[in-house]
CSV table of C-alpha atoms in Angstrom, one decimal:
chain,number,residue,atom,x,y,z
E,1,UNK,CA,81.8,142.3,108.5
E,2,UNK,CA,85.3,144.0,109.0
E,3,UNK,CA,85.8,146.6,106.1
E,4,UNK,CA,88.9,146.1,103.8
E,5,UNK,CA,90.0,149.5,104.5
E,6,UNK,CA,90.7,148.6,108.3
E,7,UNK,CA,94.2,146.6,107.0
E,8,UNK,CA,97.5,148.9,107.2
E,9,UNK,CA,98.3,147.9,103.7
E,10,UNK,CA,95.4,148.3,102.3
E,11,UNK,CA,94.5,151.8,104.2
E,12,UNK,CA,97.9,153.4,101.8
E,13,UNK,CA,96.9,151.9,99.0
E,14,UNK,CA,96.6,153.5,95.7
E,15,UNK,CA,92.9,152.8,94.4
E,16,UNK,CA,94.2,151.4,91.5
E,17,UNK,CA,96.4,149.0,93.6
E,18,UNK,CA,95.4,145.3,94.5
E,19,UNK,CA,94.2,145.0,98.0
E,20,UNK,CA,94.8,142.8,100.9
E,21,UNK,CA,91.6,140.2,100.6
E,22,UNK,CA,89.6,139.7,103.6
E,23,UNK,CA,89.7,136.2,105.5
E,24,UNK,CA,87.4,134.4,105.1
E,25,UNK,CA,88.1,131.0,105.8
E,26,UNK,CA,90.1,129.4,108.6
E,27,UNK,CA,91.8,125.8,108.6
E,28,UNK,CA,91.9,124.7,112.7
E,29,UNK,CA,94.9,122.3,112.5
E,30,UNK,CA,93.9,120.1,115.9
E,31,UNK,CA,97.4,118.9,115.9
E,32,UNK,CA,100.5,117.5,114.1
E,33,UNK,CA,100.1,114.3,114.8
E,34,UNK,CA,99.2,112.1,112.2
E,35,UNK,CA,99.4,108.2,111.9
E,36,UNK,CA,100.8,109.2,108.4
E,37,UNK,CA,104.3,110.3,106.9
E,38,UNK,CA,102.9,111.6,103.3
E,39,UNK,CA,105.4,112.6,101.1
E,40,UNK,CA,103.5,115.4,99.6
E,41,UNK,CA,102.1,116.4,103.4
E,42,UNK,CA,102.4,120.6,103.3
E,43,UNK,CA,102.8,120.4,107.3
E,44,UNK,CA,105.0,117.7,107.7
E,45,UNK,CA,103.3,115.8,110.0
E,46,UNK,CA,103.7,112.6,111.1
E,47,UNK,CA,103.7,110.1,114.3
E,48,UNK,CA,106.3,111.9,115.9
E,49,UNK,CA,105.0,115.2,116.2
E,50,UNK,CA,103.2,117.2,118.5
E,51,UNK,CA,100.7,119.4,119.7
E,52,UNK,CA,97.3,119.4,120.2
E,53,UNK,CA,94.7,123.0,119.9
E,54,UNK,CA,93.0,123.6,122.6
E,55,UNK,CA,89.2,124.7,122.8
E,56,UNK,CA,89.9,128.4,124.0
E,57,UNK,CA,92.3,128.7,120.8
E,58,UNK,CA,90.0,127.2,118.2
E,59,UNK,CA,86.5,129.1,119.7
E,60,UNK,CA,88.7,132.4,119.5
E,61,UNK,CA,90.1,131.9,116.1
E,62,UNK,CA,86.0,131.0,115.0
E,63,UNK,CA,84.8,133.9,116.8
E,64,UNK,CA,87.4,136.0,115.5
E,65,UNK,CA,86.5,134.4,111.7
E,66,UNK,CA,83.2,135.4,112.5
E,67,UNK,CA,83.9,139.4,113.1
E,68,UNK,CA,86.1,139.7,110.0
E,69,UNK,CA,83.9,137.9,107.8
E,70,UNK,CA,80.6,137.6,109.4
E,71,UNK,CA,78.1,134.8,107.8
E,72,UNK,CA,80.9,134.3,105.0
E,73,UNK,CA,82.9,132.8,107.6
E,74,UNK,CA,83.8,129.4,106.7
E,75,UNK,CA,86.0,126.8,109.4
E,76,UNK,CA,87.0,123.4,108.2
E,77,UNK,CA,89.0,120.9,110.7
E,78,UNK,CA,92.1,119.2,110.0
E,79,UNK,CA,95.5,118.4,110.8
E,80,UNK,CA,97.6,116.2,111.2
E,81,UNK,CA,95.0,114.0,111.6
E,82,UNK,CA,91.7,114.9,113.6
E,83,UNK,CA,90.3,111.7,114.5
E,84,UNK,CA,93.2,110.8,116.7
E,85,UNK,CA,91.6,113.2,119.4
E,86,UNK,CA,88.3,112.6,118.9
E,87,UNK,CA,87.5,113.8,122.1
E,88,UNK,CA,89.0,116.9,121.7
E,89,UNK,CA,87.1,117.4,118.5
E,90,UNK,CA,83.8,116.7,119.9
E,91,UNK,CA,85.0,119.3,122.5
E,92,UNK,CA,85.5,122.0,120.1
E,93,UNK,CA,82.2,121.7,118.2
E,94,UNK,CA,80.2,121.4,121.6
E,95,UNK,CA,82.0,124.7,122.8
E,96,UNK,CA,81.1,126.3,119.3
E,97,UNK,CA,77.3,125.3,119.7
E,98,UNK,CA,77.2,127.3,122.9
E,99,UNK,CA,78.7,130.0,121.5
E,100,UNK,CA,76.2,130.2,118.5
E,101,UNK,CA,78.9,130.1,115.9
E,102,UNK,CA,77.3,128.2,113.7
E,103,UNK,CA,78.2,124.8,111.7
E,104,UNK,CA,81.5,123.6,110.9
E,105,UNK,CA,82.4,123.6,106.7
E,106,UNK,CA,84.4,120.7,106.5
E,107,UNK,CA,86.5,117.9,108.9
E,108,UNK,CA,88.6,115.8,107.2
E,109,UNK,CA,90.2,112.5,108.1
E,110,UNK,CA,92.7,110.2,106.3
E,111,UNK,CA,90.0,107.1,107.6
E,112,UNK,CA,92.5,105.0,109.6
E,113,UNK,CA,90.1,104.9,112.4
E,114,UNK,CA,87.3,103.3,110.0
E,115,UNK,CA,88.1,99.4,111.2
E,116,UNK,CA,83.9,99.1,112.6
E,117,UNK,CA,80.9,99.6,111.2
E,118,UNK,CA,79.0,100.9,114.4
E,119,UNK,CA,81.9,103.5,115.7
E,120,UNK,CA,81.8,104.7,112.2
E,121,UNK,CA,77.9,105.4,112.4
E,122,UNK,CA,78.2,106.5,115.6
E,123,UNK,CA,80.8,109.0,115.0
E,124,UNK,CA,79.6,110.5,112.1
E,125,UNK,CA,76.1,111.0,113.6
E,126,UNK,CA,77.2,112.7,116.8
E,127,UNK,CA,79.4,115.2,114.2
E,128,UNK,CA,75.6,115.6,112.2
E,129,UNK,CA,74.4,116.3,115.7
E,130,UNK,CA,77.3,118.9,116.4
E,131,UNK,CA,76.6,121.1,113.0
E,132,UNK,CA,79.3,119.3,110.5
E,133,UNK,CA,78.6,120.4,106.9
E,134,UNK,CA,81.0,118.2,105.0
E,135,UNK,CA,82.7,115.4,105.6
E,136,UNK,CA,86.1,114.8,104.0
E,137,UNK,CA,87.9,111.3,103.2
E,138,UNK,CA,91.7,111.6,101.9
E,139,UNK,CA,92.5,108.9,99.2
E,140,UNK,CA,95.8,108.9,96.9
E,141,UNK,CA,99.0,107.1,96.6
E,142,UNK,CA,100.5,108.9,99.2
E,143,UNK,CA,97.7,108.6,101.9
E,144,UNK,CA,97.7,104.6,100.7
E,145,UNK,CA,101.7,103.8,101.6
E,146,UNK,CA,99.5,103.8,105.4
E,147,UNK,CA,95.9,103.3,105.0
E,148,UNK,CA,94.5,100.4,104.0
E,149,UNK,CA,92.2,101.4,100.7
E,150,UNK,CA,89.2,98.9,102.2
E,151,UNK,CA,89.2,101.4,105.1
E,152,UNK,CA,88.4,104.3,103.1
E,153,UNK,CA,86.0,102.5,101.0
E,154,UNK,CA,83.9,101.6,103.5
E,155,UNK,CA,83.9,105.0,105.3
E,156,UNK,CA,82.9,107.0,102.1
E,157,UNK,CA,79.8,104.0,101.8
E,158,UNK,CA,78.9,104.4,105.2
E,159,UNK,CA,79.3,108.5,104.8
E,160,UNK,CA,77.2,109.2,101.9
E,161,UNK,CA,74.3,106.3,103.6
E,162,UNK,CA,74.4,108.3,106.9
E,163,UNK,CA,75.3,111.8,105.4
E,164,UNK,CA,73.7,112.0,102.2
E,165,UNK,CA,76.1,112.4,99.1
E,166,UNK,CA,75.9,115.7,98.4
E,167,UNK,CA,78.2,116.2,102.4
E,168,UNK,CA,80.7,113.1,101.2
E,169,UNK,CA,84.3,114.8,99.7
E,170,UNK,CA,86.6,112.6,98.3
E,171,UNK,CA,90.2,113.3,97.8
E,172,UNK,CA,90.5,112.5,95.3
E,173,UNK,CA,87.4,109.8,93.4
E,174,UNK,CA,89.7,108.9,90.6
E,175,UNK,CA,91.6,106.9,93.5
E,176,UNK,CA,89.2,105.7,94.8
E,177,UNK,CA,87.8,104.3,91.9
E,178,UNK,CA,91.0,103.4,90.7
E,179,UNK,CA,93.3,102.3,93.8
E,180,UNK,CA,96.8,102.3,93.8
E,181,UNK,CA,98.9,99.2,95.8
E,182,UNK,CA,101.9,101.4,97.2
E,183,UNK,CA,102.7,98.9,99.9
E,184,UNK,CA,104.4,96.3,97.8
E,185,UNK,CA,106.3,98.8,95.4
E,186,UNK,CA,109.7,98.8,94.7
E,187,UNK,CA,111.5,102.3,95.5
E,188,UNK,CA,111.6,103.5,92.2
E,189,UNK,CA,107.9,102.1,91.1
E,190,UNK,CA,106.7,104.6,94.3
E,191,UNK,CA,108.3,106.8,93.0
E,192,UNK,CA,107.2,106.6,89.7
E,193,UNK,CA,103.6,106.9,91.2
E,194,UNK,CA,104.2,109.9,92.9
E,195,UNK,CA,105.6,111.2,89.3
E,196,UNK,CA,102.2,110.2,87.9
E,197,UNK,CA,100.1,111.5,90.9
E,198,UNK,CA,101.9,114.6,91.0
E,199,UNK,CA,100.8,115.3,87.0
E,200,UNK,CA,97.3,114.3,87.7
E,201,UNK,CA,96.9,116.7,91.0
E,202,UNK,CA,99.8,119.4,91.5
E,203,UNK,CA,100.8,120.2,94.8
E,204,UNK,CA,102.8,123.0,96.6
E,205,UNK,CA,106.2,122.2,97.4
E,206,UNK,CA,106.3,123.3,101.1
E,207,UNK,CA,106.5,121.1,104.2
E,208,UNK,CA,107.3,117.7,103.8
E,209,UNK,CA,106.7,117.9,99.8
E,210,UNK,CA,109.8,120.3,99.6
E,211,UNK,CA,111.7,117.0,100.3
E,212,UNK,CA,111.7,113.9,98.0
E,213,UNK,CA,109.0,115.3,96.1
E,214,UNK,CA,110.7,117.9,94.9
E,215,UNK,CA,113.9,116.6,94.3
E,216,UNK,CA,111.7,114.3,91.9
E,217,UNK,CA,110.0,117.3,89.9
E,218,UNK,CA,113.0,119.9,90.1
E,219,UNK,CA,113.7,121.2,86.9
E,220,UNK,CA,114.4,125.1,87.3
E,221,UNK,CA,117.9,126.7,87.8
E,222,UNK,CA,117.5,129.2,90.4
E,223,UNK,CA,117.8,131.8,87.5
E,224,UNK,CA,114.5,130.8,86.7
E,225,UNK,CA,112.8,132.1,89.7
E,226,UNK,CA,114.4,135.2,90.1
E,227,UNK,CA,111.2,137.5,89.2
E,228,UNK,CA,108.5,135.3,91.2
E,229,UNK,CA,107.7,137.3,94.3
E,230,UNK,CA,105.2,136.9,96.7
E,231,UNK,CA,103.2,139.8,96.2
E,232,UNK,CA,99.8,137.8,94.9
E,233,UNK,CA,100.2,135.2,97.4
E,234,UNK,CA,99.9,136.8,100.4
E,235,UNK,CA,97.3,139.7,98.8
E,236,UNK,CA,95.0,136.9,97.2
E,237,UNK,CA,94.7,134.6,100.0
E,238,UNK,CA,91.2,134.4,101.3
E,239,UNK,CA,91.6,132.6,104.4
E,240,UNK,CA,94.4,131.2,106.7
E,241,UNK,CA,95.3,128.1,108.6
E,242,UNK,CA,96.4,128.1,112.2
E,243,UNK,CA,98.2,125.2,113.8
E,244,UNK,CA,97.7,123.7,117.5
E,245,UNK,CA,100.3,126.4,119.0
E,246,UNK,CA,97.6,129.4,117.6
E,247,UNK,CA,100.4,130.3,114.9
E,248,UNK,CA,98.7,131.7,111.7
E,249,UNK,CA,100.0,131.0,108.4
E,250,UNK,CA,98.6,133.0,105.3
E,251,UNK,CA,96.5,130.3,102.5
E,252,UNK,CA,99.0,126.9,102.7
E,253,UNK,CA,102.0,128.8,103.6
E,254,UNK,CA,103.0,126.5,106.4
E,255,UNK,CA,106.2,127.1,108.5
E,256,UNK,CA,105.7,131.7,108.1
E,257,UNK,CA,104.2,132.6,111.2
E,258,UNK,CA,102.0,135.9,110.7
E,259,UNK,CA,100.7,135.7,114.4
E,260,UNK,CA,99.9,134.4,117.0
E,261,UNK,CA,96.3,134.2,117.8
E,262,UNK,CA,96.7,133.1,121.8
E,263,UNK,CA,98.7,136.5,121.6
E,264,UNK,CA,96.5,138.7,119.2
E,265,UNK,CA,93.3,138.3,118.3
E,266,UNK,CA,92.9,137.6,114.6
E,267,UNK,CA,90.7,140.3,113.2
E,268,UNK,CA,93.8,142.2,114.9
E,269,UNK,CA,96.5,140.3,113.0
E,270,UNK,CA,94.7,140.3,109.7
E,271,UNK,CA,94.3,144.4,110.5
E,272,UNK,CA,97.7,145.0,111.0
E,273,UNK,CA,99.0,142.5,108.4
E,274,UNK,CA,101.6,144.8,105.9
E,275,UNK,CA,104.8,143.6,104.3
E,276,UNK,CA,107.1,146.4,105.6
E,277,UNK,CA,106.4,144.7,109.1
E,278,UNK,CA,108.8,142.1,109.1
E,279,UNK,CA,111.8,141.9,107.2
E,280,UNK,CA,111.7,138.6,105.8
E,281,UNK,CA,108.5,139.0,104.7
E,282,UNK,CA,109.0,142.0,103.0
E,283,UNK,CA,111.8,140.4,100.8
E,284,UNK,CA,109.4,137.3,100.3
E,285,UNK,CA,106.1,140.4,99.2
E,286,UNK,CA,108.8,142.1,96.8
E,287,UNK,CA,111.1,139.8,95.5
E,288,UNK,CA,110.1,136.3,96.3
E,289,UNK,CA,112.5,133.4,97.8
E,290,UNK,CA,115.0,134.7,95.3
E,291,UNK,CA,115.9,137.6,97.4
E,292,UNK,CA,116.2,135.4,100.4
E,293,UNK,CA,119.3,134.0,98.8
E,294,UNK,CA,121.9,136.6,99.5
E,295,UNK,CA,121.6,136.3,103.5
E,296,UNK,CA,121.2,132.6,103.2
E,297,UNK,CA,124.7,131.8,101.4
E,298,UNK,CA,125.8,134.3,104.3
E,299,UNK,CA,124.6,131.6,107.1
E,300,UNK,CA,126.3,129.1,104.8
E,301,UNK,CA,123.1,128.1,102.6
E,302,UNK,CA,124.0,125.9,99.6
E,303,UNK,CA,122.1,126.5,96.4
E,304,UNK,CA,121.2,123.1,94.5
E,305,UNK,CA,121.2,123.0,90.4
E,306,UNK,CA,117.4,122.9,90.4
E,307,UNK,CA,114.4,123.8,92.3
E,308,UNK,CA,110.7,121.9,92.0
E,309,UNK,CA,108.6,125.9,91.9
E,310,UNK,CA,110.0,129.1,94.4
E,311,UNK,CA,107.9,127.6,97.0
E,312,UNK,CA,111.0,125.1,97.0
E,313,UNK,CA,113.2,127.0,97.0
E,314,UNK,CA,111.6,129.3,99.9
E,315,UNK,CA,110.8,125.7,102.3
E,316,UNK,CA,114.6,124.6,101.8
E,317,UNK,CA,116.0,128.2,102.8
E,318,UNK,CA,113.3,128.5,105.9
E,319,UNK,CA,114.8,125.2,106.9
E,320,UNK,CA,118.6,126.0,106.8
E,321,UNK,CA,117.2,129.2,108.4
E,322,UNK,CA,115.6,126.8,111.0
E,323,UNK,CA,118.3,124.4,111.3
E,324,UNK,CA,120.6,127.0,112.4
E,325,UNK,CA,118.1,129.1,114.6
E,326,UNK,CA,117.3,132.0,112.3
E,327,UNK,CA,114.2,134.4,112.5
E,328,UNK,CA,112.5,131.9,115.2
E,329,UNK,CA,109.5,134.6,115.4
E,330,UNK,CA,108.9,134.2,111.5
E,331,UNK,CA,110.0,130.8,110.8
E,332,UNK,CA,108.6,128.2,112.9
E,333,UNK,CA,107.3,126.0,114.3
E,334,UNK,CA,109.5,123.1,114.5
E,335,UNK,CA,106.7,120.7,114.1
E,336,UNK,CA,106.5,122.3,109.9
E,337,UNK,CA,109.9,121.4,109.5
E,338,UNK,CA,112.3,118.1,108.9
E,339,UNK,CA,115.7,117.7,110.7
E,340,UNK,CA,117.4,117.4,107.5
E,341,UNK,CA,118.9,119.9,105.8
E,342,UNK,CA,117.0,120.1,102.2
E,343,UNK,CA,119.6,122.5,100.7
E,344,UNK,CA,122.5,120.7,101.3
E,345,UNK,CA,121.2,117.5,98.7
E,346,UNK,CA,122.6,117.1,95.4
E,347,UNK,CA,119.6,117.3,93.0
């Protein structure tokens, strides 16, 4: 296992100083694609999008996992969603087999695909065959604007029959248990439900849930957020997510690019990883989104009344930043972000 005194950052250090945590976990996004436009989705994906990881990019990012954290080293498949290439999914575990990298954490599906009894079975027992661990099932009000709940209901009985229910996730029971009709919702009862779901579980305000989500729990002036750096965010984060391009985003970051793991190996990027590396980041490690703000009102940035946490604020400055070709190598891909301009409505 990679010692933490092999990172930059950490290597200057004062003992006394919090360190750059080790990764130990990894988040294989197979693709943007998703047959799902969640509000409160932290990657934005959706029909439209693209890309799909190939099997070179996901077996390296695993074996790299595997030399920084060793048998600690924990890989869970999503997206997007997976089971739209199940092929390629079957792919990647198969390749991981050969390569002795042992089981997979966790693969989780929103359960569009669960319309059949028998393809259900005979999916999840060729995934048992191919080392899964867990199996996870997405249910809330968001997921249920596209999925039909009898879907999911019948995939998490089938699961835990085939899998046992100790392997079965649920995200989350109390919906489950509990469903929500979104479909037939006026606008302002959805949104009411995504007031109520958004008390019950908390999300991050990055991605797509930087949009309507947050213009719904916005509350703080700008003033607000002026001390909330980034410092503990990108030192405490234990593992990492990489999308189907190889980019690496620190924790559930999405849209900051740390690397590029079809370019650098990861162990390499998590090694050289330092905030004085990057400009933007650096202003993000010391002083948060707020110190974006200056060269953002420069490139003609608009500051609303309000912001949902700094993470909004941060998602709707990356995407003026984007929508006007700024820091490409930091901010990106285009596949994390919307083709509206957050900033520029009136909350």
């Amino acid at each position: 296992m990679t010692e933490l005194s092999e990172n930059i950052y950490n290597s200057h250090a004062a003992r006394n100083e919090p360190k750059f945590k080790l990764w130990r976990s990894a988040g294989l996004l197979l693709t943007y694609k998703c047959n799902c436009i969640c509000e409160f989705c932290y990657y934005n994906c959706g029909p439209e999008k693209n890309g799909l990881m190939s099997v070179d990019t996901a077996i390296s990012a695993w074996q790299s996992l595997k030399i920084l954290a060793s048998d600690r080293a924990k890989i869970h498949i999503t997206g997007g969603e997976p089971f739209l290439y199940w092929e390629r999914l079957q792919e990647i575990l198969e390749e991981a087999g050969n390569q002795n990298l042992g089981k997979v954490d966790l693969i989780e599906t929103n359960g569009f695909w669960a319309t059949n009894e028998k393809v259900i079975k005979q999916r999840l027992r060729r995934l048992d065959e191919l080392g899964m661990n867990r199996f996870k099932v997405s249910t809330d009000p968001f997921h249920q604007e596209y999925v039909d709940i009898k879907l999911i209901h019948r995939l998490a009985a089938i699961a835990t029959e085939v899998l046992g229910p100790e392997r079965v996730l649920v995200r989350w029971q109390k919906y489950l248990d509990d469903p929500i009709e979104m479909k037939s919702l006026s606008p302002a009862e959805r949104e009411q439900k995504y007031i109520n779901a958004m008390k019950d579980y908390p999300c991050r305000f990055t991605g797509r849930a930087a949009g309507r989500l947050a213009e719904l729990a916005a509350s703080k002036p700008v003033e607000k957020l002026v001390s909330m750096n980034c410092k503990s965010d990108f030192l405490g984060t234990k593992g990492v997510h990489i999308d189907p391009f190889g980019n690496v985003f620190s924790g559930t970051c999405s849209g900051i690019i740390f690397g590029n793991v079809n370019q650098i190996k990861l162990e390499d990027i998590w090694k050289q990883f330092g905030p004085d590396v990057n400009k933007f980041i650096n202003t993000l490690f010391n002083f948060g989104p707020f110190g974006l703000l200056e060269e953002a009102a420069r490139l003609g940035y608009e500051q609303a009344k309000v912001y949902a946490s700094k993470c909004h604020l941060c998602t709707s400055i990356r995407q003026h930043f984007v929508n006007g070709g700024h820091e490409e190598s930091i901010i990106g891909p285009v596949e994390c972000y919307s083709g509206t301009l957050l900033a520029d409505k009136n909350i």
